[in-house]
Coordinates of C-alpha atoms in Angstrom, one line a residue:
X1 CA 11.7 7.2 -34.8
X2 CA 14.2 7.3 -36.5
X3 CA 15.1 3.3 -37.6
X4 CA 18.6 2.3 -38.5
X5 CA 20.5 5.5 -37.0
X6 CA 19.5 6.3 -33.2
X7 CA 20.6 8.4 -30.9
X8 CA 20.6 6.0 -28.2
X9 CA 23.7 4.0 -29.9
X10 CA 25.3 7.6 -30.9
X11 CA 24.7 8.4 -26.9
X12 CA 24.8 5.0 -25.7
X13 CA 28.7 4.9 -25.0
X14 CA 28.7 7.9 -22.5
X15 CA 25.9 6.9 -20.4
X16 CA 26.9 3.3 -20.5
X17 CA 30.4 4.6 -19.2
X18 CA 29.4 6.4 -16.0
X19 CA 30.1 5.7 -12.7
X20 CA 27.5 4.0 -11.9
X21 CA 29.4 2.7 -7.7
X22 CA 27.2 2.5 -4.7
X23 CA 29.0 6.5 -3.7
X24 CA 30.1 9.3 -6.1
X25 CA 32.7 11.6 -4.8
X26 CA 32.2 15.0 -4.3
X27 CA 32.8 16.2 -8.0
X28 CA 29.4 14.7 -9.5
X29 CA 26.4 17.4 -9.3
X30 CA 24.4 14.6 -9.9
X31 CA 21.3 13.4 -7.1
X32 CA 18.7 11.5 -9.4
X33 CA 20.3 7.6 -8.8
X34 CA 19.5 6.5 -6.0
X35 CA 22.7 4.5 -6.0
X36 CA 24.0 8.4 -5.6
X37 CA 22.7 7.6 -1.8
X38 CA 26.6 8.9 -0.5
X39 CA 29.1 11.8 -1.2
X40 CA 32.5 11.9 -0.8
X41 CA 33.6 14.4 1.5
X42 CA 37.3 15.8 1.7
X43 CA 37.7 15.2 5.4
X44 CA 36.7 11.1 5.7
X45 CA 34.5 8.7 4.5
X46 CA 31.4 8.7 2.4
X47 CA 28.0 11.1 3.7
X48 CA 24.6 10.3 3.1
X49 CA 23.8 13.7 0.7
X50 CA 21.0 15.8 1.4
X51 CA 18.2 15.4 0.1
X52 CA 15.5 18.0 -1.4
X53 CA 12.9 19.8 0.5
X54 CA 10.4 20.5 -2.2
X55 CA 6.2 19.3 -2.7
X56 CA 6.8 19.2 -6.7
X57 CA 9.3 15.3 -5.6
X58 CA 12.5 15.0 -4.9
X59 CA 15.1 12.8 -3.8
X60 CA 15.7 9.7 -6.0
X61 CA 12.6 10.7 -8.7
X62 CA 9.8 11.1 -5.2
X63 CA 6.5 12.5 -6.3
X64 CA 5.3 15.4 -4.1
X65 CA 2.9 15.1 -1.9
X66 CA -0.5 14.9 -2.5
X67 CA -3.5 14.0 -1.2
X68 CA -5.7 10.3 -1.9
X69 CA -9.1 9.8 -2.8
X70 CA -10.5 6.7 -0.4
X71 CA -11.1 4.7 -3.5
X72 CA -8.1 5.1 -5.2
X73 CA -6.3 3.5 -1.9
X74 CA -8.9 1.1 -2.1
X75 CA -7.9 -0.3 -5.5
X76 CA -4.2 -0.7 -4.0
X77 CA -5.3 -2.7 -1.6
X78 CA -7.6 -5.2 -2.9
X79 CA -10.4 -3.2 -0.6
X80 CA -7.6 -3.3 2.4
X81 CA -7.3 -7.4 2.3
X82 CA -5.6 -9.4 4.9
X83 CA -3.1 -10.7 2.2
X84 CA -1.4 -6.7 1.4
X85 CA -0.5 -6.1 5.4
X86 CA 2.7 -5.5 6.2
X87 CA 2.5 -4.7 9.8
X88 CA 5.0 -5.9 11.8
X89 CA 2.0 -7.2 14.7
X90 CA -0.6 -8.2 10.8
X91 CA -4.3 -7.4 12.2
X92 CA -3.2 -6.9 15.8
X93 CA -1.3 -3.6 15.3
X94 CA -3.4 -0.4 16.3
X95 CA -2.6 1.5 13.2
X96 CA -2.5 -1.7 11.0
X97 CA 0.5 -0.6 7.4
X98 CA -0.2 -1.8 4.1
X99 CA 1.9 -2.2 1.1
X100 CA -0.5 -1.1 -1.8
X101 CA 0.1 -0.5 -5.9
X102 CA -1.6 2.5 -7.4
X103 CA -3.5 1.8 -10.4
X104 CA -3.2 5.0 -12.3
X105 CA -2.1 5.2 -15.9
X106 CA 0.9 7.2 -15.6
X107 CA 2.5 6.2 -11.9
X108 CA 1.6 1.6 -10.8
X109 CA 4.5 2.0 -8.2
X110 CA 4.5 1.2 -5.2
X111 CA 2.9 2.4 -1.9
X112 CA 2.8 1.7 1.9
X113 CA -0.1 3.1 3.8
X114 CA -1.1 3.7 7.5
X115 CA -4.2 2.9 8.0
X116 CA -5.1 5.1 11.3
X117 CA -8.1 3.2 13.9
X118 CA -10.9 5.5 13.7
X119 CA -11.2 8.8 15.6
X120 CA -7.9 8.9 15.8
X121 CA -7.4 12.6 14.3
X122 CA -11.0 13.4 14.5
X123 CA -9.6 17.1 13.6
X124 CA -9.8 16.7 9.1
X125 CA -8.2 19.9 9.5
X126 CA -5.0 19.2 11.9
X127 CA -3.9 15.8 10.7
X128 CA -3.9 17.7 7.1
X129 CA -2.3 20.2 8.5
X130 CA 0.7 17.3 10.3
X131 CA 0.6 15.3 7.0
X132 CA 1.5 18.6 4.5
X133 CA 4.4 19.4 7.2
X134 CA 5.9 15.9 6.9
X135 CA 4.7 15.8 3.6
X136 CA 7.7 18.9 3.1
X137 CA 10.4 16.4 3.5
X138 CA 12.4 15.1 0.9
X139 CA 15.5 12.8 1.8
X140 CA 17.2 9.8 0.3
X141 CA 17.1 8.6 4.1
X142 CA 13.6 9.2 4.8
X143 CA 10.8 6.5 3.8
X144 CA 8.9 9.8 2.2
X145 CA 5.8 10.4 3.0
X146 CA 3.9 10.9 -0.8
X147 CA 0.8 11.8 0.3
X148 CA -2.9 10.9 2.7
X149 CA -5.7 11.2 2.9
X150 CA -8.6 12.5 5.1
X151 CA -12.5 10.6 3.9
X152 CA -15.7 10.6 6.5
X153 CA -13.0 9.1 9.7
X154 CA -10.7 7.2 7.2
X155 CA -7.3 9.0 8.0
X156 CA -4.7 7.3 6.1
X157 CA -1.2 8.8 5.5
X158 CA 1.2 7.4 1.9
X159 CA 5.0 6.9 1.9
X160 CA 6.9 4.9 -0.5
X161 CA 7.5 1.4 0.1
X162 CA 10.4 -0.5 0.6
X163 CA 11.1 -4.0 -0.1
X164 CA 13.6 -5.1 1.9
X165 CA 12.0 -5.5 5.3
X166 CA 12.8 -3.6 8.6
X167 CA 15.7 -3.9 10.8
X168 CA 14.9 -5.7 13.3
X169 CA 13.4 -9.3 10.6
X170 CA 17.5 -8.4 9.1
X171 CA 18.3 -8.0 13.5
X172 CA 16.4 -10.9 15.0
X173 CA 14.5 -12.9 12.8
X174 CA 17.1 -13.1 9.6
X175 CA 16.8 -16.8 7.6
X176 CA 20.4 -17.2 5.6
X177 CA 22.5 -14.4 6.8
X178 CA 23.4 -11.2 9.7
X179 CA 24.3 -8.4 8.5
X180 CA 27.3 -7.8 8.6
X181 CA 29.3 -5.0 10.8
X182 CA 30.2 -2.4 8.2
X183 CA 25.9 -2.9 7.2
X184 CA 25.5 -1.9 10.5
X185 CA 27.5 0.9 10.9
X186 CA 26.6 2.9 7.8
X187 CA 22.7 1.8 9.2
X188 CA 23.4 3.8 12.1
X189 CA 25.1 6.7 9.7
X190 CA 22.1 6.8 8.1
X191 CA 19.4 7.0 10.7
X192 CA 21.6 9.4 12.5
X193 CA 22.1 11.6 9.3
X194 CA 18.0 11.3 8.3
X195 CA 17.5 12.3 12.4
X196 CA 19.4 15.2 11.8
X197 CA 18.1 17.1 8.3
X198 CA 14.5 16.1 10.2
X199 CA 16.0 18.2 13.1
X200 CA 17.5 21.1 10.6
X201 CA 14.4 21.0 9.2
X202 CA 11.9 22.1 12.2
X203 CA 10.8 18.1 12.5
X204 CA 12.7 16.8 15.9
X205 CA 10.5 14.8 17.7
X206 CA 10.5 11.3 16.3
X207 CA 8.0 8.7 18.2
X208 CA 9.2 6.1 19.1
X209 CA 11.7 5.3 17.3
X210 CA 12.3 2.0 16.7
X211 CA 14.1 -1.3 15.0
X212 CA 11.1 -1.8 13.4
X213 CA 11.1 1.9 12.0
X214 CA 13.9 1.2 9.8
X215 CA 13.7 -0.6 6.1
X216 CA 15.2 -0.9 3.3
X217 CA 14.9 0.6 0.1
X218 CA 15.7 -2.1 -3.0
X219 CA 18.6 -1.3 -3.6
X220 CA 19.0 -2.9 0.7
X221 CA 20.3 0.9 1.3
X222 CA 18.4 2.1 4.9
X223 CA 15.7 4.4 5.4
X224 CA 13.7 5.9 8.6
X225 CA 9.9 5.5 8.4
X226 CA 8.1 9.1 7.9
X227 CA 5.2 6.9 9.7
X228 CA 6.8 8.0 12.8
X229 CA 7.5 11.3 12.8
X230 CA 3.5 12.0 13.5
X231 CA 1.8 10.7 16.1
X232 CA -0.8 7.0 16.0
X233 CA -2.9 10.0 17.8
X234 CA -3.9 13.3 18.4
X235 CA -3.7 13.2 21.8
X236 CA -2.4 8.8 22.2
X237 CA 1.0 7.8 23.5
X238 CA 4.3 8.3 22.1
X239 CA 6.4 5.6 22.6
X240 CA 4.0 2.1 22.0
X241 CA 7.2 -0.3 22.8
X242 CA 8.7 -2.2 26.6
X243 CA 8.8 0.5 29.0
X244 CA 11.8 -1.2 29.7
X245 CA 12.8 1.4 26.2
X246 CA 11.4 4.1 27.1
X247 CA 13.3 7.6 27.7
X248 CA 12.8 8.0 31.6
X249 CA 11.9 11.4 31.5
X250 CA 8.9 10.9 29.2
X251 CA 7.7 7.8 31.6
X252 CA 8.0 11.8 33.7
X253 CA 5.7 13.4 32.3
X254 CA 4.5 12.5 29.5
X255 CA 6.2 14.4 26.7
X256 CA 9.0 13.5 24.0
X257 CA 12.0 16.0 23.4
X258 CA 14.6 15.6 21.4
X259 CA 16.5 14.3 24.2
X260 CA 14.0 11.6 23.9
X261 CA 14.9 10.5 20.0
X262 CA 18.6 10.2 21.3
X263 CA 17.8 8.6 24.0
X264 CA 15.8 6.0 21.7
X265 CA 18.7 6.3 18.8
X266 CA 20.5 4.6 22.0
X267 CA 18.1 1.6 21.7
X268 CA 18.9 1.0 18.4
X269 CA 22.8 1.2 18.7
X270 CA 22.3 -1.1 21.3
X271 CA 20.5 -3.7 18.4
X272 CA 22.5 -3.2 16.4
X273 CA 25.5 -4.4 18.7
X274 CA 23.9 -7.5 19.6
X275 CA 21.7 -8.4 17.3
X276 CA 19.0 -9.2 20.1
X277 CA 16.5 -6.2 22.1
X278 CA 18.5 -5.3 25.1
X279 CA 16.6 -3.1 28.0
X280 CA 19.5 -0.6 28.0
X281 CA 19.4 -0.9 31.9
X282 CA 20.2 -4.0 31.4
X283 CA 23.2 -3.2 28.5
X284 CA 24.8 0.3 30.7
X285 CA 25.3 -2.0 33.5
X286 CA 27.3 -4.5 31.2
X287 CA 28.9 -1.5 29.3
X288 CA 30.6 0.2 33.2
X289 CA 31.8 -3.6 34.0
X290 CA 33.7 -3.4 30.8
X291 CA 31.9 -6.4 29.4
X292 CA 31.2 -5.5 25.6
X293 CA 32.6 -8.5 24.2
X294 CA 29.5 -10.8 25.9
X295 CA 27.3 -7.7 24.6
X296 CA 28.3 -8.3 20.8
X297 CA 26.4 -10.5 18.2
X298 CA 27.2 -13.8 18.8
X299 CA 25.9 -14.1 14.9
X300 CA 28.8 -12.2 13.6
X301 CA 31.3 -14.3 14.3
X302 CA 33.9 -12.0 15.5
X303 CA 34.4 -10.1 12.8
X304 CA 34.2 -7.0 13.7
X305 CA 36.0 -4.1 14.8
X306 CA 36.6 -4.1 18.8
X307 CA 38.3 -0.7 18.6
X308 CA 34.6 0.2 16.3
X309 CA 32.6 -1.2 18.7
X310 CA 34.3 0.4 21.3
X311 CA 33.1 4.1 20.1
X312 CA 29.8 2.8 18.8
X313 CA 29.0 1.1 22.7
X314 CA 30.1 4.4 24.1
X315 CA 28.1 6.6 21.7
X316 CA 25.2 3.9 23.5
X317 CA 26.0 4.9 26.4
X318 CA 25.8 8.4 26.1
X319 CA 22.8 8.4 23.9
X320 CA 20.7 6.1 27.4
X321 CA 22.2 8.5 29.9
X322 CA 19.0 9.2 32.6
X323 CA 19.8 13.5 32.8
X324 CA 18.9 14.3 29.4
X325 CA 20.9 17.1 28.4
X326 CA 24.2 15.2 28.8
X327 CA 23.4 13.3 25.6
X328 CA 25.2 14.1 22.6
X329 CA 22.8 16.0 19.7
X330 CA 22.4 15.1 16.0
X331 CA 25.2 16.8 15.0
X332 CA 26.9 14.6 17.8
X333 CA 26.3 11.8 16.7
X334 CA 27.1 12.1 12.4
X335 CA 30.4 13.0 13.7
X336 CA 31.1 10.4 15.6
X337 CA 29.7 7.4 13.3
X338 CA 30.9 9.2 10.1
X339 CA 34.3 8.0 10.5
X340 CA 34.0 4.8 11.7
X341 CA 32.6 4.1 7.6
X342 CA 34.5 1.0 6.1
X343 CA 33.3 -0.4 3.4
X344 CA 32.2 3.4 1.3
X345 CA 32.5 1.3 -2.1
X346 CA 30.5 -1.8 -1.1
X347 CA 26.1 -1.3 -2.5
X348 CA 23.7 -2.1 0.8
X349 CA 22.9 -5.0 -1.2
X350 CA 25.8 -6.8 -1.4
X351 CA 26.3 -6.2 2.6
X352 CA 22.9 -7.4 3.7
X353 CA 22.7 -10.2 0.6
X354 CA 19.7 -9.3 -1.3
X355 CA 19.7 -9.1 -5.0
X356 CA 20.7 -6.3 -7.5
X357 CA 17.5 -4.2 -8.5
X358 CA 17.1 -3.7 -11.9
X359 CA 14.9 -0.6 -12.4
X360 CA 11.9 -1.5 -15.3
X361 CA 11.1 1.1 -17.8
X362 CA 8.0 3.5 -16.8
X363 CA 4.6 1.6 -17.5
X364 CA 4.3 3.6 -20.6
X365 CA 0.5 6.6 -20.9
X366 CA -1.1 4.1 -23.3
X367 CA -2.6 0.2 -23.0
X368 CA 0.0 -2.6 -22.8
X369 CA -0.7 -5.5 -24.6
X370 CA 1.0 -9.1 -22.8
X371 CA 4.2 -7.9 -25.4
X372 CA 4.1 -4.6 -23.3
X373 CA 3.4 -6.0 -19.7
X374 CA 6.4 -8.0 -20.3
X375 CA 8.9 -6.0 -21.0
X376 CA 7.7 -3.1 -18.8
X377 CA 8.7 -5.9 -16.5
X378 CA 11.5 -7.0 -17.4
X379 CA 10.8 -11.2 -17.9
X380 CA 12.3 -12.0 -20.3
X381 CA 10.8 -15.2 -19.4
X382 CA 7.6 -13.7 -20.7
X383 CA 8.8 -12.4 -23.4
X384 CA 10.7 -15.9 -24.5
X385 CA 7.2 -17.1 -23.9
X386 CA 5.0 -14.7 -26.4
X387 CA 8.0 -15.1 -29.4
X388 CA 8.2 -19.0 -29.3
X389 CA 3.8 -18.3 -29.3
X390 CA 4.0 -15.9 -32.0
X391 CA 6.4 -17.5 -34.1
X392 CA 7.2 -15.9 -37.6
X393 CA 3.7 -13.7 -38.5
X394 CA 4.8 -10.6 -38.1
X395 CA 7.3 -11.5 -40.7
X396 CA 4.7 -11.5 -43.7
X397 CA 5.6 -9.1 -46.3
X398 CA 9.2 -8.6 -45.7
X399 CA 10.3 -10.8 -48.0
X400 CA 9.2 -12.1 -51.6
X401 CA 11.6 -14.9 -53.3
X402 CA 11.5 -15.2 -56.7
X403 CA 11.8 -19.0 -57.7
X404 CA 15.5 -18.6 -58.6
X405 CA 16.4 -17.8 -55.3
X406 CA 15.9 -20.9 -54.2
X407 CA 19.5 -22.4 -54.1
X408 CA 20.8 -24.9 -51.6
X409 CA 22.7 -22.4 -49.7
X410 CA 19.1 -20.9 -49.6
X411 CA 17.9 -23.7 -48.2
X412 CA 20.4 -24.1 -46.0
X413 CA 20.0 -20.8 -44.3
X414 CA 16.6 -21.6 -43.6
X415 CA 17.7 -24.4 -42.5
X416 CA 19.3 -23.3 -40.3
X417 CA 17.2 -21.2 -38.3
X418 CA 15.3 -24.0 -38.4
X419 CA 18.1 -25.4 -35.6
X420 CA 17.6 -21.2 -33.6
X421 CA 14.1 -22.3 -33.2
X422 CA 14.4 -24.9 -32.3
X423 CA 16.7 -23.9 -29.4
X424 CA 15.5 -20.9 -28.8
X425 CA 12.5 -23.1 -28.1
X426 CA 14.6 -25.3 -26.0
X427 CA 16.2 -22.2 -24.6
X428 CA 19.6 -22.9 -25.7
X429 CA 20.5 -18.8 -25.9
X430 CA 24.1 -19.4 -27.1
X431 CA 23.8 -21.9 -29.8
X432 CA 20.5 -20.1 -31.2
X433 CA 22.9 -16.9 -31.1
X434 CA 24.9 -18.8 -33.7
X435 CA 22.2 -20.3 -35.8
X436 CA 20.4 -16.7 -36.2
X437 CA 23.9 -15.6 -37.1
X438 CA 24.7 -18.0 -40.0
X439 CA 21.0 -17.1 -40.6
X440 CA 21.7 -13.0 -40.7
X441 CA 25.1 -13.7 -42.3
X442 CA 23.8 -15.0 -45.7
X443 CA 22.2 -11.6 -46.1
X444 CA 19.5 -12.9 -48.7
X445 CA 16.8 -13.0 -46.5
X446 CA 16.0 -10.2 -43.9
X447 CA 13.6 -11.0 -40.8
X448 CA 13.2 -8.6 -38.1
X449 CA 11.3 -11.7 -36.0
X450 CA 15.1 -13.3 -36.2
X451 CA 16.5 -10.3 -35.4
X452 CA 14.1 -9.8 -32.2
X453 CA 14.8 -13.4 -31.2
X454 CA 18.8 -12.7 -31.6
X455 CA 18.0 -9.4 -29.5
X456 CA 15.9 -11.6 -25.9
X457 CA 19.1 -14.5 -26.2
X458 CA 21.6 -11.6 -26.1
X459 CA 19.9 -10.1 -23.0
X460 CA 19.8 -14.1 -21.5
X461 CA 23.0 -13.7 -22.0
X462 CA 24.0 -10.8 -20.6
X463 CA 24.5 -8.8 -23.5
X464 CA 22.4 -5.7 -23.7
X465 CA 24.2 -3.9 -25.7
X466 CA 24.1 -6.4 -28.2
X467 CA 20.5 -7.0 -27.4
X468 CA 20.7 -3.5 -28.2
X469 CA 21.7 -3.6 -31.8
X470 CA 19.2 -6.3 -33.6
X471 CA 16.6 -4.8 -31.7
X472 CA 17.6 -1.8 -33.5
X473 CA 17.7 -3.7 -36.7
X474 CA 14.7 -5.8 -36.0
X475 CA 13.4 -2.1 -36.7
X476 CA 15.2 -0.8 -39.1
X477 CA 13.4 -4.3 -41.3
X478 CA 10.1 -3.8 -39.8
X479 CA 9.7 1.0 -38.8
X480 CA 6.6 0.7 -36.7
X481 CA 6.7 -3.2 -35.4
X482 CA 6.2 -2.3 -31.5
X483 CA 7.8 -5.4 -30.5
X484 CA 10.9 -3.8 -31.8
X485 CA 10.8 -1.1 -30.3
X486 CA 9.5 -2.7 -27.0
X487 CA 12.9 -4.4 -27.3
X488 CA 14.9 -1.6 -27.3
X489 CA 12.8 -0.4 -23.9
X490 CA 14.6 -3.6 -22.3
X491 CA 18.3 -3.8 -23.3
X492 CA 18.5 0.9 -22.8
X493 CA 16.6 0.3 -19.3
X494 CA 19.3 -3.1 -18.5
X495 CA 22.3 -0.5 -20.0
X496 CA 20.9 1.8 -17.0
X497 CA 19.7 4.1 -19.5
X498 CA 15.7 4.6 -18.3
X499 CA 14.5 8.2 -19.7
X500 CA 15.4 6.7 -22.9
X501 CA 13.5 3.0 -22.3
X502 CA 10.8 4.4 -21.1
X503 CA 10.5 7.1 -24.2
X504 CA 10.8 3.8 -26.0
X505 CA 8.4 1.9 -24.2
X506 CA 5.4 4.7 -24.4
X507 CA 6.3 4.3 -29.1
X508 CA 5.9 0.9 -28.8
X509 CA 2.7 1.3 -26.8
X510 CA 1.6 4.2 -29.5
X511 CA 1.8 1.8 -32.0
X512 CA 0.1 -0.8 -31.2
X513 CA -2.8 1.3 -29.9
X514 CA -2.5 2.4 -34.4
X515 CA -2.7 -0.7 -35.2
X516 CA -6.0 -1.5 -33.2
X517 CA -7.6 1.6 -34.4
X518 CA -6.1 0.1 -38.2
X519 CA -2.7 1.1 -38.4
X520 CA -0.4 -2.0 -38.4
X521 CA 2.3 -2.9 -35.5
X522 CA 1.9 -5.8 -33.5

């Protein structure tokens, strides 16, 4: 646990100087950061990067595919409470989708759970085989399938949870801002790339592709739901939308083909262009009549390239051909859409108008105290409340002063600390930093609590480097103080050093557990 000199500080500059832009160039070999969604090719604009294909996990820290118990999923969803339903049609949906949170000691990730209707898949082996087939897929443009459950008549799929709604919500039911043009082009490219990956991996059929199947992850990047790779039932329909949006060949023979998927992709392109769900036949009539500008979403207020829109309209028209063999394939979609990407360096969350996601340290292996829980969630407000309530009880024994040391300088120093405490309590964090610095600079007394408080002030003032230094100094003064480790964990997470943050969080929790068994710590 080294106190005053840490490998975290020695290695911090190299970590922090790593380019965390949304796109990396082709010289980067890292596929582990969610920000590395696109890679630069030599032929032009960024392309979505390839994921991995492994049951042991893969893209962006996705867990391996596994079987879940019904009990686990009931706990995750509060017994499938209606409060956890995220299906667009709520409880009226034929197969309801819930969000849930796993409660395992080592895994508290959010998940999406699709609960099939009773007897949708009467043969559990057939359902399991379907799930395992899709569970092999791992890609950064998919909301990946991470598990399934067969228990009695219950059939459930478990996938990564995407917290930022669907394309339909952002296109048709937006509140603050519509999706800008460059983001619409990115959505089209990502979904084309997802379909191409699935096709190359032996899963060319996607059932009922529409704007509700396109989701946005914590970084605002678009993902294609893996649920569409499995039918709603063994013998069920592949399309549940209005017949006006259904491929004509499906109406004739009831079969989904790879060409049917391309037709549905064309309807999503129309959604992106118009901001409305327009029947393909009507849209094609307007395209043939050269009324393209009338089709464009008026909420874009003209902020789009007519040349780019014409290319996308042409591609949509080709996708919507009545004759399946006249439609483009997934490679054609990629080739057409890739050159249109015009904001490769702008993160998706910026274009989508959502806050930047800040990843907290993973849940440690040991039980967490309120302080540990607040730090694992990076809840700075809760940390502040705890430090105010704890006051200076953890400083006991760190200073023993003789009568002769109670000088005027000492009284001034304690007065500076008192002013810092008042400012800290009142959330005047800049003043608190100044006052606590006066106390620390005198050097007659050392207080781990003052270092911890100043560390939090630095975090709240967006100074994670200084916060990390103070947390480490608190550890120097009090080597077994869990709060010092917790504050280091938060600072490391703010510096995007998440593995180191997780290690620190685990050390802090272990110290707390030791204290509960009779050792010193807090």
